[in-house]
Coordinates of C-alpha atoms in Angstrom, one line a residue:
Chain A
X7 CA -7.8 22.1 -11.7
X8 CA -5.9 23.3 -14.8
X9 CA -5.0 20.9 -17.5
X10 CA -1.3 20.6 -17.5
X11 CA 1.0 19.6 -20.4
X12 CA 2.5 16.1 -19.9
X13 CA 6.3 16.1 -19.8
X14 CA 6.9 14.4 -23.2
X15 CA 4.7 17.0 -25.0
X16 CA 6.4 19.8 -23.2
X17 CA 9.8 18.3 -24.1
X18 CA 8.7 18.2 -27.8
X19 CA 7.8 21.8 -27.6
X20 CA 11.2 22.6 -26.2
X21 CA 13.0 20.7 -28.9
X22 CA 10.9 22.3 -31.6
X23 CA 12.0 25.7 -30.3
X24 CA 8.5 26.8 -29.1
X25 CA 9.6 27.6 -25.6
X26 CA 11.5 30.7 -24.5
X27 CA 13.6 29.4 -21.6
X28 CA 13.8 32.6 -19.6
X29 CA 10.1 33.5 -20.0
X30 CA 9.1 29.9 -19.1
X31 CA 11.2 29.6 -16.0
X32 CA 10.1 33.2 -14.9
X33 CA 6.5 32.2 -15.1
X34 CA 7.1 28.9 -13.3
X35 CA 8.9 30.6 -10.4
X36 CA 6.2 33.4 -10.2
X37 CA 3.5 30.8 -10.1
X38 CA 5.3 28.9 -7.4
X39 CA 5.8 31.9 -5.3
X40 CA 2.1 32.7 -5.4
X41 CA 1.1 29.2 -4.6
X42 CA 3.6 29.1 -1.8
X43 CA 2.0 32.1 -0.1
X44 CA -1.4 30.5 -0.1
X45 CA -0.5 26.8 0.4
X46 CA 3.0 26.6 1.7
X47 CA 4.3 23.5 -0.2
X48 CA 7.9 24.8 -0.1
X49 CA 10.5 25.0 2.7
X50 CA 12.9 26.7 0.3
X51 CA 11.8 28.1 -3.0
X52 CA 14.8 28.9 -5.2
X53 CA 15.9 32.4 -6.1
X54 CA 14.6 33.2 -9.6
X55 CA 18.0 34.5 -10.8
X56 CA 19.7 31.3 -9.8
X57 CA 17.1 29.3 -11.6
X58 CA 17.4 31.4 -14.8
X59 CA 21.1 31.2 -14.6
X60 CA 20.9 27.3 -14.5
X61 CA 18.2 27.3 -17.2
X62 CA 20.4 29.2 -19.7
X63 CA 21.7 27.0 -22.5
X64 CA 19.4 24.1 -21.5
X65 CA 17.5 24.4 -24.8
X66 CA 20.6 23.0 -26.4
X67 CA 21.2 20.2 -23.9
X68 CA 21.5 16.6 -25.1
X69 CA 19.6 15.6 -21.9
X70 CA 16.3 14.0 -22.2
X71 CA 14.4 16.2 -19.8
X72 CA 15.4 19.7 -21.1
X73 CA 14.0 22.6 -19.0
X74 CA 11.6 20.3 -17.0
X75 CA 10.9 21.8 -13.6
X76 CA 11.3 19.5 -10.7
X77 CA 10.9 19.8 -6.9
X78 CA 12.8 17.7 -4.3
X79 CA 11.6 16.7 -0.9
X80 CA 13.6 18.6 1.6
X81 CA 15.2 15.5 3.1
X82 CA 17.2 15.0 0.0
X83 CA 20.5 16.9 -0.5
X84 CA 20.8 19.5 -3.2
X85 CA 24.1 21.2 -3.8
X86 CA 24.1 24.9 -2.8
X87 CA 20.4 24.8 -1.8
X88 CA 19.5 24.5 1.9
X89 CA 18.4 21.1 3.0
X90 CA 16.6 21.0 6.3
X91 CA 14.7 17.6 6.4
X92 CA 12.0 19.8 8.0
X93 CA 14.0 20.1 11.3
X94 CA 15.4 23.0 13.2
X95 CA 18.5 20.9 13.8
X96 CA 19.4 21.3 10.1
X97 CA 17.9 24.8 9.6
X98 CA 21.0 26.3 7.9
X99 CA 22.6 23.2 6.4
X100 CA 23.7 23.8 2.8
X101 CA 25.0 20.5 1.2
X102 CA 27.9 20.8 -1.2
X103 CA 26.8 17.8 -3.2
X104 CA 23.7 16.6 -5.0
X105 CA 21.9 13.3 -4.0
X106 CA 22.4 10.8 -6.9
X107 CA 18.7 11.1 -7.9
X108 CA 18.9 14.9 -8.0
X109 CA 22.1 14.7 -10.1
X110 CA 20.4 12.2 -12.4
X111 CA 17.6 14.6 -13.3
X112 CA 19.9 17.6 -13.6
X113 CA 22.1 15.7 -16.0
X114 CA 19.1 15.2 -18.2
X115 CA 18.6 19.0 -18.3
X116 CA 15.8 19.2 -15.6
X117 CA 15.7 22.4 -13.4
X118 CA 15.4 22.3 -9.6
X119 CA 12.7 24.8 -8.5
X120 CA 12.6 24.2 -4.8
X121 CA 12.6 22.0 -1.8
X122 CA 9.3 20.7 -0.6
X123 CA 7.8 20.4 2.9
X124 CA 8.2 17.3 5.0
X125 CA 7.4 16.3 8.5
X126 CA 10.7 16.5 10.5
X127 CA 12.9 13.7 9.1
X128 CA 9.8 12.1 7.6
X129 CA 8.2 11.6 11.0
X130 CA 4.5 12.1 10.4
X131 CA 1.4 11.2 8.5
X132 CA 0.0 14.7 7.9
X133 CA 2.9 17.0 7.2
X134 CA 2.1 18.9 10.3
X135 CA 5.4 18.2 12.0
X136 CA 7.5 20.5 9.8
X137 CA 9.6 23.2 11.6
X138 CA 9.2 25.7 8.8
X139 CA 5.8 25.6 7.2
X140 CA 2.5 23.5 7.0
X141 CA 1.3 22.7 3.5
X142 CA -2.5 23.0 3.0
X143 CA -4.6 20.6 1.0
X144 CA -5.2 21.9 -2.6
X145 CA -8.8 20.8 -2.4
X146 CA -9.7 22.2 1.0
X147 CA -7.2 24.5 2.8
X148 CA -8.6 23.6 6.2
X149 CA -7.3 20.0 5.6
X150 CA -4.0 18.4 5.7
X151 CA -1.9 17.3 2.6
X152 CA -0.8 14.1 4.2
X153 CA 2.7 13.3 5.0
X154 CA 5.5 13.1 5.1
X155 CA 6.0 14.2 1.5
X156 CA 3.2 16.7 1.9
X157 CA 4.9 19.5 0.1
X158 CA 5.6 17.3 -3.0
X159 CA 1.9 16.2 -3.3
X160 CA 0.7 19.8 -2.7
X161 CA 2.8 21.4 -5.4
X162 CA 2.2 18.4 -7.8
X163 CA -1.6 18.9 -7.5
X164 CA -1.4 22.7 -7.8
X165 CA 1.3 23.2 -10.5
X166 CA -0.1 24.8 -13.6
X167 CA 3.1 24.0 -15.4
X168 CA 4.9 20.6 -16.4
X169 CA 6.5 19.3 -13.2
X170 CA 7.7 16.1 -11.5
X171 CA 8.4 15.7 -7.8
X172 CA 11.1 13.7 -6.1
X173 CA 9.6 12.4 -2.9
X174 CA 10.5 9.7 -0.4
X175 CA 8.7 7.1 1.6
X176 CA 9.6 5.1 4.7
X177 CA 6.2 3.8 5.8
X178 CA 3.8 5.5 3.4
X179 CA 5.1 9.0 3.0
X180 CA 4.5 9.0 -0.8
X181 CA 1.2 7.1 -1.1
X182 CA -0.5 8.9 1.7
X183 CA 0.0 12.5 0.5
X184 CA -0.6 11.5 -3.1
X185 CA -3.9 10.0 -2.1
X186 CA -4.9 13.0 0.0
X187 CA -4.0 15.5 -2.8
X188 CA -5.3 13.5 -5.7
X189 CA -2.1 12.8 -7.6
X190 CA 0.0 9.8 -8.6
X191 CA 2.5 8.7 -6.1
X192 CA 5.0 5.9 -6.9
X193 CA 7.2 4.2 -4.4
X194 CA 9.7 1.8 -6.1
X195 CA 11.0 -1.5 -4.8
X196 CA 13.4 -1.0 -1.9
X197 CA 17.0 -0.6 -3.3
X198 CA 16.0 0.3 -6.9
X199 CA 16.8 4.1 -6.4
X200 CA 20.0 5.1 -4.8
X201 CA 19.7 6.6 -1.3
X202 CA 23.0 8.5 -1.6
X203 CA 22.3 12.0 -0.4
X204 CA 19.1 11.2 1.5
X205 CA 18.9 12.3 5.1
X206 CA 18.3 8.8 6.5
X207 CA 15.2 8.0 8.5
X208 CA 15.4 4.2 8.5
X209 CA 17.9 2.6 6.2
X210 CA 16.1 -0.7 5.6
X211 CA 12.9 1.1 4.8
X212 CA 13.7 4.4 3.0
X213 CA 12.8 4.6 -0.7
X214 CA 13.1 7.5 -3.0
X215 CA 10.2 7.8 -5.4
X216 CA 8.2 10.2 -7.6
X217 CA 4.9 12.1 -7.8
X218 CA 3.3 13.5 -10.9
X219 CA 0.0 14.4 -12.5
X220 CA 0.6 11.8 -15.2
X221 CA 1.9 8.2 -15.0
X222 CA 4.0 8.8 -18.1
X223 CA 5.8 11.7 -16.3
X224 CA 6.7 9.3 -13.5
X225 CA 7.9 6.7 -16.1
X226 CA 10.1 9.3 -17.8
X227 CA 11.9 10.4 -14.6
X228 CA 12.1 6.9 -13.1
X229 CA 14.3 5.6 -15.9
X230 CA 17.0 8.1 -14.9
X231 CA 16.9 7.7 -11.1
X232 CA 16.8 3.9 -11.1
X233 CA 20.4 3.2 -11.9
X234 CA 22.9 1.3 -9.8
X235 CA 25.1 3.5 -7.6
X236 CA 28.3 2.5 -6.1
X237 CA 27.7 5.1 -3.4
X238 CA 24.8 3.2 -1.9
X239 CA 25.7 -0.4 -1.0
X240 CA 22.0 -1.5 -1.0
X241 CA 21.2 0.0 -4.5
X242 CA 20.6 -2.7 -7.1
X243 CA 19.0 -0.4 -9.8
X244 CA 16.5 -1.6 -12.4
X245 CA 16.5 -1.8 -16.2
X246 CA 13.7 -0.2 -18.1
X247 CA 11.1 -2.7 -19.3
X248 CA 8.3 -2.4 -21.8
X249 CA 5.1 -4.2 -21.0
X250 CA 2.1 -4.7 -23.3
X251 CA -0.8 -4.8 -20.9
X252 CA -4.4 -5.5 -21.6
X253 CA -6.9 -5.1 -18.8
X254 CA -8.6 -8.4 -19.7
X255 CA -5.5 -10.3 -18.9
X256 CA -4.9 -8.7 -15.5
X257 CA -5.8 -10.3 -12.2
X258 CA -5.9 -8.0 -9.2
X259 CA -6.1 -9.5 -5.6
X260 CA -7.9 -7.5 -2.9
X261 CA -6.6 -8.4 0.6
X262 CA -9.6 -8.5 2.8
X263 CA -7.7 -7.3 5.8
X264 CA -7.0 -4.0 4.0
X265 CA -10.7 -3.5 3.2
X266 CA -11.7 -4.3 6.8
X267 CA -9.3 -1.6 8.1
X268 CA -11.0 1.2 6.2
X269 CA -12.9 3.3 8.8
X270 CA -14.6 5.8 6.5
X271 CA -17.7 4.3 4.8
X272 CA -17.4 6.9 2.0
X273 CA -13.9 5.8 1.2
X274 CA -14.9 2.2 1.1
X275 CA -17.8 3.0 -1.2
X276 CA -15.6 5.0 -3.6
X277 CA -13.1 2.1 -3.6
X278 CA -15.9 -0.4 -4.3
X279 CA -17.2 1.5 -7.3
X280 CA -13.7 1.8 -8.7
X281 CA -13.4 -2.0 -8.4
X282 CA -16.7 -2.4 -10.3
X283 CA -15.3 -0.1 -13.0
X284 CA -12.2 -2.3 -13.3
X285 CA -14.4 -5.4 -13.6
X286 CA -16.5 -3.7 -16.2
X287 CA -13.3 -3.2 -18.1
X288 CA -12.4 -6.9 -18.0
X289 CA -10.1 -7.0 -15.0
X290 CA -10.3 -10.2 -13.1
X291 CA -10.7 -9.5 -9.3
X292 CA -10.0 -12.1 -6.7
X293 CA -10.0 -11.9 -2.9
X294 CA -6.8 -12.7 -1.1
X295 CA -5.7 -12.6 2.5
X296 CA -2.6 -11.3 4.3
X297 CA -3.3 -12.1 7.9
X298 CA 0.0 -10.6 9.2
X299 CA -1.2 -7.2 8.3
X300 CA -2.4 -6.8 11.8
X301 CA 1.2 -7.1 13.1
X302 CA 2.8 -5.0 10.4
X303 CA 2.0 -1.6 11.9
X304 CA 3.6 -2.4 15.3
X305 CA 6.5 -4.2 13.8
X306 CA 7.1 -1.4 11.3
X307 CA 7.2 1.3 14.0
X308 CA 9.6 -0.7 16.1
X309 CA 12.1 -1.2 13.2
X310 CA 11.7 2.3 11.9
X311 CA 12.2 4.0 15.2
X312 CA 15.1 1.7 16.1
X313 CA 16.9 2.6 13.0
X314 CA 15.9 6.3 13.3
X315 CA 17.3 6.5 16.8
X316 CA 20.8 5.4 15.5
X317 CA 20.6 7.5 12.4
X318 CA 19.8 10.7 14.4
X319 CA 22.7 10.1 16.7
X320 CA 24.9 12.1 14.3
X321 CA 23.1 15.3 14.9
X322 CA 25.0 16.7 17.9
X323 CA 25.9 20.3 17.1
X324 CA 29.2 19.6 15.4
X325 CA 30.3 19.8 11.7
X326 CA 26.9 21.1 10.5
X327 CA 23.4 22.0 11.6
X328 CA 22.1 23.7 14.8
X329 CA 25.0 24.5 17.0
X330 CA 26.1 26.5 20.1
X331 CA 29.4 27.4 21.5
X332 CA 31.0 24.1 22.7
X333 CA 33.7 25.8 24.7
X334 CA 34.0 24.8 28.3
X335 CA 31.2 22.2 28.1
X336 CA 31.5 18.5 28.6
X337 CA 30.4 16.6 25.5
X338 CA 27.4 14.9 27.2
X339 CA 26.1 18.2 28.3
X340 CA 26.8 19.9 24.9
X341 CA 25.2 17.2 22.8
X342 CA 22.2 16.9 25.0
X343 CA 21.6 20.6 25.0
X344 CA 21.8 21.0 21.2
X345 CA 19.7 17.9 20.6
X346 CA 17.0 18.9 23.1
X347 CA 16.7 22.4 21.4
X348 CA 17.1 21.2 17.8
X349 CA 14.7 18.3 17.6
X350 CA 11.0 18.7 17.6
X351 CA 8.5 16.8 19.7
X352 CA 7.8 13.9 17.3
X353 CA 11.5 13.4 16.6
X354 CA 12.2 13.1 20.3
X355 CA 9.3 10.7 20.7
X356 CA 10.6 8.4 18.0
X357 CA 14.2 8.6 19.2
X358 CA 13.0 7.6 22.7
X359 CA 10.8 4.8 21.3
X360 CA 13.7 3.5 19.1
X361 CA 16.3 3.7 21.8
X362 CA 14.0 1.8 24.1
X363 CA 13.3 -1.0 21.5
X364 CA 17.1 -1.5 21.1
X365 CA 17.9 -1.5 24.8
X366 CA 19.4 -4.5 26.5
X367 CA 16.6 -6.6 27.9
X368 CA 14.0 -5.3 25.3
X369 CA 15.9 -6.0 22.1
X370 CA 14.7 -9.6 21.6
X371 CA 11.1 -8.9 22.5
X372 CA 10.8 -5.8 20.3
X373 CA 13.4 -5.3 17.6
X374 CA 14.3 -8.9 16.7
X375 CA 10.7 -10.0 16.9
X376 CA 9.6 -7.1 14.6
X377 CA 12.2 -8.2 12.0
X378 CA 10.9 -11.7 12.1
X379 CA 7.4 -10.4 11.5
X380 CA 8.8 -8.6 8.4
X381 CA 9.9 -12.1 7.1
X382 CA 6.3 -13.3 7.7
X383 CA 4.8 -10.2 6.0
X384 CA 7.0 -10.7 2.9
X385 CA 6.1 -14.4 2.7
X386 CA 2.4 -13.7 2.9
X387 CA 2.6 -11.0 0.2
X388 CA 4.5 -13.5 -2.0
X389 CA 1.8 -16.1 -1.4
X390 CA -1.0 -13.7 -2.2
X391 CA 0.8 -12.5 -5.3
X392 CA 0.9 -16.1 -6.7
X393 CA -2.8 -15.7 -7.4
X394 CA -2.7 -12.2 -8.7
X395 CA -0.6 -9.9 -10.9
X396 CA -0.9 -7.1 -8.3
X397 CA -2.8 -6.3 -5.1
X398 CA -5.3 -3.5 -4.9
X399 CA -6.5 -1.7 -1.8
X400 CA -7.5 1.7 -0.6
X401 CA -4.5 3.9 0.1
X402 CA -5.8 5.6 3.3
X403 CA -8.5 4.5 5.7
X404 CA -10.0 8.0 5.8
X405 CA -10.4 11.2 3.9
X406 CA -7.8 14.0 4.5
X407 CA -8.6 15.2 8.0
X408 CA -8.9 18.8 9.2
X409 CA -6.0 20.4 10.9
X410 CA -8.1 20.8 14.1
X411 CA -8.9 17.0 14.1
X412 CA -5.3 16.1 13.8
X413 CA -4.5 18.2 16.8
X414 CA -6.8 16.0 18.9
X415 CA -5.2 12.7 17.9
X416 CA -2.9 10.9 20.3
X417 CA 0.5 9.6 18.8
X418 CA -0.8 6.0 18.8
X419 CA -3.9 7.1 16.8
X420 CA -1.8 8.9 14.3
X421 CA 0.5 5.9 13.8
X422 CA -2.7 3.8 13.2
X423 CA -3.5 5.9 10.2
X424 CA -0.6 4.2 8.4
X425 CA -2.2 0.8 8.6
X426 CA -2.7 0.5 4.8
X427 CA 0.5 2.0 3.6
X428 CA 2.9 0.3 6.1
X429 CA 2.6 -3.3 4.8
X430 CA 4.0 -2.8 1.3
X431 CA 6.6 -0.3 2.7
X432 CA 7.7 -2.7 5.4
X433 CA 8.1 -5.5 2.9
X434 CA 9.9 -3.2 0.4
X435 CA 7.4 -3.8 -2.3
X436 CA 6.8 -1.3 -5.2
X437 CA 3.4 0.4 -4.9
X438 CA 1.7 3.3 -6.5
X439 CA -1.3 5.4 -5.3
X440 CA -3.8 6.4 -8.0
X441 CA -6.6 8.9 -7.6
X442 CA -9.8 6.8 -8.0
X443 CA -12.6 9.1 -7.1
X444 CA -13.7 11.9 -4.8
X445 CA -16.0 12.4 -1.9
X446 CA -17.4 16.0 -1.8
X447 CA -14.4 17.2 -3.7
X448 CA -11.9 15.5 -1.6
X449 CA -9.6 12.9 -3.3
X450 CA -9.7 9.2 -2.6
X451 CA -6.7 7.1 -3.6
X452 CA -6.2 3.4 -4.3
X453 CA -2.9 1.6 -4.3
X454 CA -1.4 -1.1 -6.5
X455 CA 1.2 -3.3 -4.8
X456 CA 3.4 -5.7 -6.6
X457 CA 6.3 -8.2 -6.3
X458 CA 9.8 -7.0 -5.7
X459 CA 11.1 -5.5 -9.0
X460 CA 7.7 -5.5 -10.8
X461 CA 8.0 -1.7 -10.9
X462 CA 7.8 -1.3 -14.7
X463 CA 5.0 -3.7 -15.2
X464 CA 3.0 -1.9 -12.4
X465 CA 3.6 1.5 -14.0
X466 CA 2.5 0.1 -17.3
X467 CA -0.7 -1.2 -15.8
X468 CA -1.3 2.2 -14.0
X469 CA -0.8 3.9 -17.3
X470 CA -3.4 1.7 -19.1
X471 CA -5.9 2.5 -16.3
X472 CA -5.1 6.2 -16.7
X473 CA -5.6 6.1 -20.4
X474 CA -8.9 4.2 -20.1
X475 CA -10.0 7.0 -17.8
X476 CA -10.5 4.7 -14.9
X477 CA -8.5 6.9 -12.6
X478 CA -9.9 10.2 -11.5
X479 CA -8.4 13.5 -12.7
X480 CA -8.9 16.6 -10.7
Chain B
X7 CA 3.2 -2.8 29.7
X8 CA 4.0 -0.4 32.5
X9 CA 6.7 2.1 31.9
X10 CA 8.2 4.0 34.8
X11 CA 9.7 7.5 34.9
X12 CA 13.1 6.0 35.8
X13 CA 13.2 4.0 32.5
X14 CA 12.2 7.1 30.5
X15 CA 15.1 9.1 32.1
X16 CA 17.5 6.3 31.4
X17 CA 16.4 6.1 27.7
X18 CA 16.6 9.9 27.4
X19 CA 20.1 9.8 28.8
X20 CA 21.2 7.0 26.3
X21 CA 19.7 9.2 23.5
X22 CA 21.3 12.3 24.8
X23 CA 18.0 14.2 25.2
X24 CA 17.5 16.5 28.1
X25 CA 13.9 16.2 29.3
X26 CA 12.3 18.3 32.1
X27 CA 10.0 16.7 34.6
X28 CA 6.9 17.6 32.7
X29 CA 8.3 16.0 29.5
X30 CA 9.4 12.8 31.3
X31 CA 5.8 12.3 32.5
X32 CA 4.3 13.3 29.1
X33 CA 6.6 10.9 27.1
X34 CA 6.2 8.2 29.7
X35 CA 2.4 8.3 29.3
X36 CA 2.6 8.4 25.4
X37 CA 5.2 5.7 25.1
X38 CA 3.3 3.4 27.4
X39 CA 0.2 3.8 25.3
X40 CA 2.2 3.2 22.0
X41 CA 3.9 0.1 23.5
X42 CA 0.5 -1.1 24.7
X43 CA -0.8 -1.0 21.0
X44 CA 2.3 -3.0 20.1
X45 CA 1.2 -5.9 22.3
X46 CA -0.4 -7.6 19.3
X47 CA 3.1 -8.6 18.3
X48 CA 3.2 -11.2 21.0
X49 CA 0.5 -13.2 19.1
X50 CA 2.6 -13.4 15.9
X51 CA 3.8 -16.9 15.2
X52 CA 7.4 -16.2 14.2
X53 CA 9.2 -19.2 15.7
X54 CA 11.8 -20.5 13.3
X55 CA 11.7 -17.5 11.1
X56 CA 14.8 -15.6 10.3
X57 CA 14.8 -11.8 11.0
X58 CA 14.7 -9.8 7.8
X59 CA 17.3 -7.0 8.4
X60 CA 16.6 -5.9 4.8
X61 CA 13.5 -6.4 2.7
X62 CA 15.4 -7.7 -0.2
X63 CA 18.5 -9.9 -0.3
X64 CA 21.4 -7.3 -0.4
X65 CA 24.7 -8.0 -2.1
X66 CA 27.8 -6.0 -1.7
X67 CA 28.2 -3.2 -4.2
X68 CA 31.8 -3.0 -5.2
X69 CA 33.8 -0.3 -6.9
X70 CA 37.4 -0.2 -8.1
X71 CA 39.8 0.8 -5.4
X72 CA 41.0 4.0 -7.3
X73 CA 42.0 7.2 -5.8
X74 CA 39.2 9.7 -6.3
X75 CA 38.6 13.3 -5.4
X76 CA 38.1 14.2 -1.8
X77 CA 36.0 16.9 -0.3
X78 CA 38.1 20.1 -0.1
X79 CA 38.7 21.2 3.4
X80 CA 37.0 24.6 3.1
X81 CA 33.8 22.9 1.9
X82 CA 33.8 20.3 4.6
X83 CA 34.1 23.1 7.1
X84 CA 31.6 25.4 5.4
X85 CA 28.6 24.4 7.5
X86 CA 29.9 25.3 11.0
X87 CA 31.1 28.2 13.0
X88 CA 32.8 25.9 15.3
X89 CA 36.1 25.5 13.5
X90 CA 39.7 26.4 14.1
X91 CA 42.9 26.1 12.1
X92 CA 41.3 23.8 9.5
X93 CA 39.7 21.5 12.1
X94 CA 36.2 21.1 13.6
X95 CA 35.9 22.3 17.1
X96 CA 33.9 20.2 19.5
X97 CA 33.2 20.0 23.3
X98 CA 35.7 18.6 25.8
X99 CA 35.8 14.8 25.8
X100 CA 38.1 14.3 28.8
X101 CA 38.0 16.0 32.2

């Protein structure tokens, strides 16, 4: 694909007066609109006039990201721009405030171009559960982009202009599509980026993160969105750190349970040859073990759906979103009617599952047990990371599947696709998916996983790998 | 585990979802197979472990107790047709 200018180079150009703001934004929006027709990465692409209006004067901004186009996953609120979370139940919702992360980039002079496709409320692994559009894989249109941040990965891979995407992950929604579309996808430590303005899926799991074509683009934007926020009681923020990394001094642990879970031989081979390349560059590779990985998937789905079923209780046809005339109706009848018509199939499935897991008589066996398993998973990760700086594993067990194959999968089979992305997400650990190679033109991704709050060191390592051309560029 | 239709109907009522007979059977079948795949959890040795409600230790985030700006009423009401006299309009809560 086209070689795109890294953000810092573009910003230098802007500062030097080499960019005509109107012409630039015009060409960006035109490119987006063409791509949207063919690949459908956007639920809402912004109106050109609005974007131009916002861009006016940004050449003189003191902000550190002047005129940088950014997209936002559509489950994150944007003032004056429709925010649907991919659901019919929010089809016409227009927030009157920006999420903290959106405001942070706008304050630096970045320009919002549109809202990217997501599975309804983030419920999906392929971005095929969106009520408005279905993004197509940039490397093969008959295949999925991965989910749930499928639109973000799609436009990041396709953009012929400087761009950074704000995405979000609950159980793998950044790493999976980043891997399937061949871009960098970074999920910070839980609690580092404010969730204020996020349409919650599962509060103890949701993490806002970033996707880009270059690691440095992610580092640039991460600095501004990783600040403490009094509006999110779980947000602790993270100060920027500089790390001097040499590959020869890095030890990476490969958890054998992850490797064993890879079902596609070609993915495994691509991963193994990437590991060889790392070793050839002096990286020390050790085998580690996280036995509780086999419980993580089930425990994750119980916690995630339990939290989702309470979060989604607020959508009831009052105050905002899909609504009907409530007059003369009893509230049980009205709420049930609106919710049954407004939620899609997967949303209903997860609400039912989560409600069940929290019900008297089942709560201890499912929900509480799952939370104890989380303690176990976190401990085992900590133990494995005593012998390694970071862990390394394939991001997805398969290549991006075809739309027709996805249709044949049962819900339990779809959930099982998250087996490699769920553990780090469940434990709240920072992780980043890097493109490491390709099989017949289709991207394969690997993920680095680190200790809580090792985000900057992990990004620095990823950057070194990118600079040494160990990662694959499409 | 076996999941019967009655349980699915009960869960659907608690979640305020209206399901027709076909959906009840469909979700019963699917949930049963999902719960089946969750059985592996019973093998996990978690005795004596505390449940992790959050993945990291979370401390309270405090702010000063100052009067700030509130959402103007017209904005708060801007996302619904069901409003009257500056209020949200909802369904009946008492018979």
